[in-house]
PDB file of C-alpha atoms in Angstrom:
ATOM      1  CA  MET A   1      -5.419 -18.240  -6.642  1.00  0.00           C
ATOM      2  CA  VAL A   2      -2.222 -17.780  -4.677  1.00  0.00           C
ATOM      3  CA  LYS A   3      -2.101 -19.673  -1.432  1.00  0.00           C
ATOM      4  CA  THR A   4      -0.517 -18.211   1.671  1.00  0.00           C
ATOM      5  CA  GLU A   5       0.894 -19.848   4.740  1.00  0.00           C
ATOM      6  CA  ALA A   6      -1.444 -20.509   7.639  1.00  0.00           C
ATOM      7  CA  VAL A   7      -1.909 -17.640  10.043  1.00  0.00           C
ATOM      8  CA  THR A   8       0.812 -17.315  12.655  1.00  0.00           C
ATOM      9  CA  VAL A   9      -0.287 -15.291  15.612  1.00  0.00           C
ATOM     10  CA  GLY A  10       2.477 -13.144  17.045  1.00  0.00           C
ATOM     11  CA  ALA A  11       2.999 -12.708  20.746  1.00  0.00           C
ATOM     12  CA  GLY A  12       0.219 -10.597  22.193  1.00  0.00           C
ATOM     13  CA  VAL A  13      -1.667 -10.262  18.884  1.00  0.00           C
ATOM     14  CA  PRO A  14      -5.275 -11.521  19.099  1.00  0.00           C
ATOM     15  CA  VAL A  15      -6.291 -14.002  16.438  1.00  0.00           C
ATOM     16  CA  HIS A  16      -8.929 -11.697  14.949  1.00  0.00           C
ATOM     17  CA  GLU A  17      -6.348  -8.917  14.589  1.00  0.00           C
ATOM     18  CA  GLN A  18      -3.818 -11.210  12.919  1.00  0.00           C
ATOM     19  CA  VAL A  19      -6.436 -12.462  10.458  1.00  0.00           C
ATOM     20  CA  TYR A  20      -7.363  -8.869   9.661  1.00  0.00           C
ATOM     21  CA  ARG A  21      -3.717  -7.964   9.048  1.00  0.00           C
ATOM     22  CA  ASP A  22      -3.130 -10.980   6.836  1.00  0.00           C
ATOM     23  CA  LEU A  23      -6.234 -10.367   4.744  1.00  0.00           C
ATOM     24  CA  ARG A  24      -5.391  -6.679   4.554  1.00  0.00           C
ATOM     25  CA  GLU A  25      -1.995  -7.550   3.074  1.00  0.00           C
ATOM     26  CA  LEU A  26      -3.623  -9.739   0.438  1.00  0.00           C
ATOM     27  CA  VAL A  27      -5.603  -6.692  -0.674  1.00  0.00           C
ATOM     28  CA  LEU A  28      -2.838  -4.108  -0.242  1.00  0.00           C
ATOM     29  CA  PHE A  29      -0.336  -6.002  -2.379  1.00  0.00           C
ATOM     30  CA  GLY A  30      -2.839  -7.162  -4.972  1.00  0.00           C
ATOM     31  CA  VAL A  31      -2.769 -10.875  -4.232  1.00  0.00           C
ATOM     32  CA  LEU A  32      -6.540 -10.485  -4.410  1.00  0.00           C
ATOM     33  CA  ALA A  33      -7.169  -8.951  -7.827  1.00  0.00           C
ATOM     34  CA  PRO A  34      -9.705  -6.255  -8.729  1.00  0.00           C
ATOM     35  CA  GLY A  35     -13.102  -7.845  -9.275  1.00  0.00           C
ATOM     36  CA  GLU A  36     -12.140 -11.066  -7.503  1.00  0.00           C
ATOM     37  CA  PRO A  37     -14.865 -12.514  -5.246  1.00  0.00           C
ATOM     38  CA  VAL A  38     -13.862 -12.827  -1.602  1.00  0.00           C
ATOM     39  CA  THR A  39     -15.787 -15.477   0.310  1.00  0.00           C
ATOM     40  CA  ILE A  40     -15.642 -16.463   3.949  1.00  0.00           C
ATOM     41  CA  GLN A  41     -14.770 -20.044   3.082  1.00  0.00           C
ATOM     42  CA  GLY A  42     -12.167 -18.936   0.579  1.00  0.00           C
ATOM     43  CA  VAL A  43     -10.398 -16.794   3.164  1.00  0.00           C
ATOM     44  CA  VAL A  44     -10.701 -19.546   5.778  1.00  0.00           C
ATOM     45  CA  ASP A  45      -9.007 -21.985   3.401  1.00  0.00           C
ATOM     46  CA  ARG A  46      -6.353 -19.485   2.320  1.00  0.00           C
ATOM     47  CA  LEU A  47      -5.352 -18.318   5.794  1.00  0.00           C
ATOM     48  CA  GLY A  48      -6.142 -21.409   7.824  1.00  0.00           C
ATOM     49  CA  ALA A  49      -8.284 -19.230  10.076  1.00  0.00           C
ATOM     50  CA  GLY A  50     -11.632 -19.652  11.784  1.00  0.00           C
ATOM     51  CA  MET A  51     -14.867 -18.295  10.364  1.00  0.00           C
ATOM     52  CA  THR A  52     -15.523 -15.794  13.145  1.00  0.00           C
ATOM     53  CA  PRO A  53     -12.262 -13.806  12.780  1.00  0.00           C
ATOM     54  CA  VAL A  54     -12.589 -14.004   8.985  1.00  0.00           C
ATOM     55  CA  ARG A  55     -16.096 -12.509   9.120  1.00  0.00           C
ATOM     56  CA  GLU A  56     -14.773  -9.706  11.330  1.00  0.00           C
ATOM     57  CA  ALA A  57     -11.847  -9.031   8.989  1.00  0.00           C
ATOM     58  CA  LEU A  58     -14.174  -8.894   5.980  1.00  0.00           C
ATOM     59  CA  ARG A  59     -16.473  -6.520   7.816  1.00  0.00           C
ATOM     60  CA  ARG A  60     -13.606  -4.190   8.768  1.00  0.00           C
ATOM     61  CA  LEU A  61     -12.068  -4.125   5.303  1.00  0.00           C
ATOM     62  CA  THR A  62     -15.449  -3.506   3.684  1.00  0.00           C
ATOM     63  CA  ALA A  63     -16.039  -0.589   6.054  1.00  0.00           C
ATOM     64  CA  GLU A  64     -12.608   0.789   5.077  1.00  0.00           C
ATOM     65  CA  GLY A  65     -13.430   0.605   1.369  1.00  0.00           C
ATOM     66  CA  ALA A  66     -10.775  -2.016   0.667  1.00  0.00           C
ATOM     67  CA  LEU A  67     -13.518  -4.505  -0.204  1.00  0.00           C
ATOM     68  CA  GLU A  68     -16.966  -3.906  -1.680  1.00  0.00           C
ATOM     69  CA  SER A  69     -20.272  -5.483  -0.682  1.00  0.00           C
ATOM     70  CA  LEU A  70     -22.568  -6.121  -3.655  1.00  0.00           C
ATOM     71  CA  GLY A  71     -25.513  -7.476  -1.719  1.00  0.00           C
ATOM     72  CA  ASN A  72     -26.635 -11.087  -1.315  1.00  0.00           C
ATOM     73  CA  ARG A  73     -23.521 -11.449   0.901  1.00  0.00           C
ATOM     74  CA  ARG A  74     -21.266 -11.044  -2.136  1.00  0.00           C
ATOM     75  CA  ILE A  75     -17.980  -9.303  -1.438  1.00  0.00           C
ATOM     76  CA  VAL A  76     -15.423  -8.425  -4.096  1.00  0.00           C
ATOM     77  CA  VAL A  77     -12.209  -6.478  -4.489  1.00  0.00           C
ATOM     78  CA  PRO A  78     -13.328  -3.135  -6.007  1.00  0.00           C
ATOM     79  CA  VAL A  79     -12.577  -2.377  -9.643  1.00  0.00           C
ATOM     80  CA  LEU A  80     -11.462   1.221 -10.065  1.00  0.00           C
ATOM     81  CA  ASP A  81     -12.965   3.381 -12.794  1.00  0.00           C
ATOM     82  CA  ALA A  82     -11.588   6.697 -14.074  1.00  0.00           C
ATOM     83  CA  PRO A  83     -13.481   8.922 -11.571  1.00  0.00           C
ATOM     84  CA  ALA A  84     -12.302   6.764  -8.668  1.00  0.00           C
ATOM     85  CA  VAL A  85      -8.683   7.017  -9.812  1.00  0.00           C
ATOM     86  CA  GLU A  86      -9.063  10.775 -10.140  1.00  0.00           C
ATOM     87  CA  ASP A  87     -10.467  11.013  -6.608  1.00  0.00           C
ATOM     88  CA  LEU A  88      -7.693   8.840  -5.191  1.00  0.00           C
ATOM     89  CA  THR A  89      -5.053  10.902  -6.974  1.00  0.00           C
ATOM     90  CA  GLU A  90      -6.469  14.143  -5.624  1.00  0.00           C
ATOM     91  CA  ALA A  91      -6.679  12.719  -2.111  1.00  0.00           C
ATOM     92  CA  ARG A  92      -3.111  11.401  -2.189  1.00  0.00           C
ATOM     93  CA  LEU A  93      -1.771  14.695  -3.504  1.00  0.00           C
ATOM     94  CA  ALA A  94      -3.553  16.526  -0.699  1.00  0.00           C
ATOM     95  CA  ILE A  95      -2.056  14.363   2.037  1.00  0.00           C
ATOM     96  CA  GLU A  96       1.190  12.632   1.093  1.00  0.00           C
ATOM     97  CA  PRO A  97       3.248  15.701   0.108  1.00  0.00           C
ATOM     98  CA  ARG A  98       2.319  17.255   3.455  1.00  0.00           C
ATOM     99  CA  LEU A  99       3.458  14.120   5.263  1.00  0.00           C
ATOM    100  CA  ALA A 100       6.755  14.207   3.373  1.00  0.00           C
ATOM    101  CA  ALA A 101       7.291  17.861   4.293  1.00  0.00           C
ATOM    102  CA  ARG A 102       6.643  17.159   7.956  1.00  0.00           C
ATOM    103  CA  ALA A 103       8.933  14.149   7.847  1.00  0.00           C
ATOM    104  CA  ALA A 104      11.733  16.270   6.360  1.00  0.00           C
ATOM    105  CA  GLU A 105      11.535  18.529   9.399  1.00  0.00           C
ATOM    106  CA  ARG A 106      11.854  15.634  11.843  1.00  0.00           C
ATOM    107  CA  VAL A 107      13.766  12.796  10.194  1.00  0.00           C
ATOM    108  CA  THR A 108      17.151  11.695  11.566  1.00  0.00           C
ATOM    109  CA  ALA A 109      20.302  10.757   9.680  1.00  0.00           C
ATOM    110  CA  GLN A 110      19.792   7.121  10.714  1.00  0.00           C
ATOM    111  CA  ALA A 111      16.236   7.171   9.395  1.00  0.00           C
ATOM    112  CA  VAL A 112      17.457   8.482   6.031  1.00  0.00           C
ATOM    113  CA  ALA A 113      20.065   5.721   5.959  1.00  0.00           C
ATOM    114  CA  ASP A 114      17.352   3.154   6.674  1.00  0.00           C
ATOM    115  CA  LEU A 115      15.207   4.584   3.872  1.00  0.00           C
ATOM    116  CA  ARG A 116      18.161   4.271   1.481  1.00  0.00           C
ATOM    117  CA  LYS A 117      18.416   0.571   2.366  1.00  0.00           C
ATOM    118  CA  ILE A 118      14.723   0.040   1.620  1.00  0.00           C
ATOM    119  CA  ASP A 119      15.114   1.921  -1.647  1.00  0.00           C
ATOM    120  CA  ALA A 120      18.093  -0.248  -2.594  1.00  0.00           C
ATOM    121  CA  ARG A 121      15.990  -3.377  -2.086  1.00  0.00           C
ATOM    122  CA  LEU A 122      13.272  -1.770  -4.200  1.00  0.00           C
ATOM    123  CA  ASP A 123      15.801  -1.076  -6.973  1.00  0.00           C
ATOM    124  CA  ARG A 124      16.949  -4.697  -6.929  1.00  0.00           C
ATOM    125  CA  GLY A 125      13.347  -5.824  -7.240  1.00  0.00           C
ATOM    126  CA  ILE A 126      12.854  -3.557 -10.248  1.00  0.00           C
ATOM    127  CA  ALA A 127      16.052  -4.795 -11.878  1.00  0.00           C
ATOM    128  CA  ARG A 128      15.065  -8.451 -11.670  1.00  0.00           C
ATOM    129  CA  GLY A 129      11.409  -7.911 -12.574  1.00  0.00           C
ATOM    130  CA  ASP A 130      10.167  -8.925  -9.129  1.00  0.00           C
ATOM    131  CA  VAL A 131       6.762  -7.262  -8.799  1.00  0.00           C
ATOM    132  CA  GLU A 132       6.135  -8.641  -5.299  1.00  0.00           C
ATOM    133  CA  THR A 133       9.371  -7.163  -3.950  1.00  0.00           C
ATOM    134  CA  TYR A 134       8.733  -3.852  -5.681  1.00  0.00           C
ATOM    135  CA  LEU A 135       5.248  -3.523  -4.192  1.00  0.00           C
ATOM    136  CA  ARG A 136       6.302  -4.498  -0.679  1.00  0.00           C
ATOM    137  CA  GLU A 137       9.440  -2.365  -0.561  1.00  0.00           C
ATOM    138  CA  ASN A 138       7.675   0.610  -2.151  1.00  0.00           C
ATOM    139  CA  HIS A 139       5.007   0.449   0.536  1.00  0.00           C
ATOM    140  CA  ALA A 140       7.633  -0.051   3.247  1.00  0.00           C
ATOM    141  CA  PHE A 141       9.471   3.043   2.016  1.00  0.00           C
ATOM    142  CA  HIS A 142       6.374   5.236   2.131  1.00  0.00           C
ATOM    143  CA  ALA A 143       5.218   3.806   5.466  1.00  0.00           C
ATOM    144  CA  ALA A 144       8.616   4.480   7.042  1.00  0.00           C
ATOM    145  CA  LEU A 145       8.657   7.995   5.619  1.00  0.00           C
ATOM    146  CA  ASN A 146       5.160   8.751   6.877  1.00  0.00           C
ATOM    147  CA  SER A 147       5.971   7.459  10.351  1.00  0.00           C
ATOM    148  CA  TRP A 148       8.406  10.368  10.742  1.00  0.00           C
ATOM    149  CA  ALA A 149       5.710  12.946  10.000  1.00  0.00           C
ATOM    150  CA  ALA A 150       4.218  12.484  13.476  1.00  0.00           C
ATOM    151  CA  ALA A 151       0.742  12.865  11.981  1.00  0.00           C
ATOM    152  CA  PRO A 152      -1.207   9.705  12.869  1.00  0.00           C
ATOM    153  CA  ILE A 153      -4.541  10.873  11.454  1.00  0.00           C
ATOM    154  CA  LEU A 154      -3.064  11.837   8.082  1.00  0.00           C
ATOM    155  CA  THR A 155      -1.039   8.625   8.016  1.00  0.00           C
ATOM    156  CA  SER A 156      -4.127   6.535   8.728  1.00  0.00           C
ATOM    157  CA  LEU A 157      -5.992   8.255   5.905  1.00  0.00           C
ATOM    158  CA  THR A 158      -3.087   7.564   3.563  1.00  0.00           C
ATOM    159  CA  GLU A 159      -3.039   3.886   4.471  1.00  0.00           C
ATOM    160  CA  SER A 160      -6.744   3.610   3.667  1.00  0.00           C
ATOM    161  CA  LEU A 161      -6.104   5.162   0.248  1.00  0.00           C
ATOM    162  CA  TRP A 162      -3.315   2.663  -0.477  1.00  0.00           C
ATOM    163  CA  LEU A 163      -5.724  -0.176   0.240  1.00  0.00           C
ATOM    164  CA  ARG A 164      -8.020   1.141  -2.472  1.00  0.00           C
ATOM    165  CA  PHE A 165      -5.461   1.366  -5.289  1.00  0.00           C
ATOM    166  CA  GLY A 166      -3.073  -1.433  -4.269  1.00  0.00           C
ATOM    167  CA  PRO A 167      -4.793  -4.210  -6.247  1.00  0.00           C
ATOM    168  CA  SER A 168      -4.889  -2.081  -9.405  1.00  0.00           C
ATOM    169  CA  LEU A 169      -1.219  -1.157  -9.026  1.00  0.00           C
ATOM    170  CA  ARG A 170      -0.372  -4.861  -8.885  1.00  0.00           C
ATOM    171  CA  VAL A 171      -2.250  -5.433 -12.140  1.00  0.00           C
ATOM    172  CA  VAL A 172      -0.463  -2.550 -13.863  1.00  0.00           C
ATOM    173  CA  CYS A 173       2.957  -3.720 -12.708  1.00  0.00           C
ATOM    174  CA  GLY A 174       2.151  -7.223 -13.872  1.00  0.00           C
ATOM    175  CA  GLN A 175       1.175  -5.952 -17.311  1.00  0.00           C
ATOM    176  CA  GLU A 176       3.943  -3.399 -17.818  1.00  0.00           C
ATOM    177  CA  GLY A 177       6.753  -5.081 -15.902  1.00  0.00           C
ATOM    178  CA  THR A 178       8.955  -3.415 -13.321  1.00  0.00           C
ATOM    179  CA  ARG A 179      11.509  -2.197 -15.856  1.00  0.00           C
ATOM    180  CA  ALA A 180       8.969   0.357 -17.062  1.00  0.00           C
ATOM    181  CA  LEU A 181       8.989   1.910 -13.587  1.00  0.00           C
ATOM    182  CA  ARG A 182      11.072   4.912 -12.615  1.00  0.00           C
ATOM    183  CA  ASP A 183      12.255   5.133  -9.036  1.00  0.00           C
ATOM    184  CA  LEU A 184      11.630   8.725  -7.998  1.00  0.00           C
ATOM    185  CA  HIS A 185      12.721   8.208  -4.408  1.00  0.00           C
ATOM    186  CA  LYS A 186      16.284   9.469  -4.931  1.00  0.00           C
ATOM    187  CA  GLU A 187      15.135  13.089  -5.162  1.00  0.00           C
ATOM    188  CA  LEU A 188      13.170  12.612  -1.958  1.00  0.00           C
ATOM    189  CA  LEU A 189      16.128  11.073  -0.159  1.00  0.00           C
ATOM    190  CA  GLU A 190      18.300  14.059  -1.010  1.00  0.00           C
ATOM    191  CA  ALA A 191      15.590  16.426   0.206  1.00  0.00           C
ATOM    192  CA  LEU A 192      15.382  14.527   3.482  1.00  0.00           C
ATOM    193  CA  HIS A 193      19.165  14.585   3.839  1.00  0.00           C
ATOM    194  CA  ASP A 194      19.092  18.369   3.391  1.00  0.00           C
ATOM    195  CA  GLY A 195      16.053  18.857   5.633  1.00  0.00           C
ATOM    196  CA  ASP A 196      14.302  20.572   2.720  1.00  0.00           C
ATOM    197  CA  ALA A 197      10.559  20.242   3.371  1.00  0.00           C
ATOM    198  CA  GLU A 198       9.527  21.950   0.133  1.00  0.00           C
ATOM    199  CA  ALA A 199      11.713  19.686  -2.008  1.00  0.00           C
ATOM    200  CA  ALA A 200      10.468  16.601  -0.141  1.00  0.00           C
ATOM    201  CA  SER A 201       6.874  17.623  -0.813  1.00  0.00           C
ATOM    202  CA  SER A 202       7.618  18.157  -4.509  1.00  0.00           C
ATOM    203  CA  ALA A 203       9.379  14.804  -4.821  1.00  0.00           C
ATOM    204  CA  ILE A 204       6.483  12.886  -3.324  1.00  0.00           C
ATOM    205  CA  SER A 205       4.019  14.759  -5.533  1.00  0.00           C
ATOM    206  CA  GLY A 206       5.916  13.496  -8.573  1.00  0.00           C
ATOM    207  CA  ASP A 207       6.035   9.976  -7.198  1.00  0.00           C
ATOM    208  CA  VAL A 208       2.292   9.943  -6.520  1.00  0.00           C
ATOM    209  CA  ARG A 209       1.464  11.319  -9.956  1.00  0.00           C
ATOM    210  CA  GLN A 210       3.598   8.700 -11.696  1.00  0.00           C
ATOM    211  CA  GLY A 211       1.929   5.767  -9.971  1.00  0.00           C
ATOM    212  CA  MET A 212      -1.600   7.056 -10.337  1.00  0.00           C
ATOM    213  CA  GLU A 213      -1.115   8.011 -13.984  1.00  0.00           C
ATOM    214  CA  MET A 214      -0.067   4.420 -14.690  1.00  0.00           C
ATOM    215  CA  ILE A 215      -3.260   3.174 -13.060  1.00  0.00           C
ATOM    216  CA  ALA A 216      -5.394   5.783 -14.855  1.00  0.00           C
ATOM    217  CA  ALA A 217      -3.998   4.710 -18.227  1.00  0.00           C
ATOM    218  CA  ALA A 218      -5.036   1.128 -17.554  1.00  0.00           C
ATOM    219  CA  VAL A 219      -8.665   1.653 -16.499  1.00  0.00           C
TER     220      VAL A 219
END
């Protein structure tokens, strides 16, 4: 199992919140693999955290569907089956294109420039076969885009969906390699530059379908 650095609590961030964020990242970026058991002691050792904040983080992530309780205090990273992937795809297609359209109506030239920088880092990760960079920059790109939609409820729902498919996406990228990926963000960036909400929605729909079809083919 991959070890992480001990938890560093930022200024003003309570310990329990930092532990939650750190554990959430382990799930989101697939450091914890589908089907992997997640124990209190294991998380304590991995994060260098106390048992109480770890228990709270596990409880929160289980409630969010990022982790699954199997009874007898057993918690695992969920393994997606075909119906689950279909549901996640449908949910993403219902929400993320709308967020992209709203963002296109509000985004600034500086924000588009910042998105291009994230996308350039993503491209470099793809070129050198760096799955970790690809996953992190891809998420950063979508998170930055969604922040411009000014739709906190829809954005929160989207983040919960990403937690559910993140581990499986990591597996797929590890199996297929990043060079098999196509970066579909360029079309979106042009739509944002033009303020074209319909084109932005269409571009994100294609991006969502590509990622989820890769996961569907692997389950």
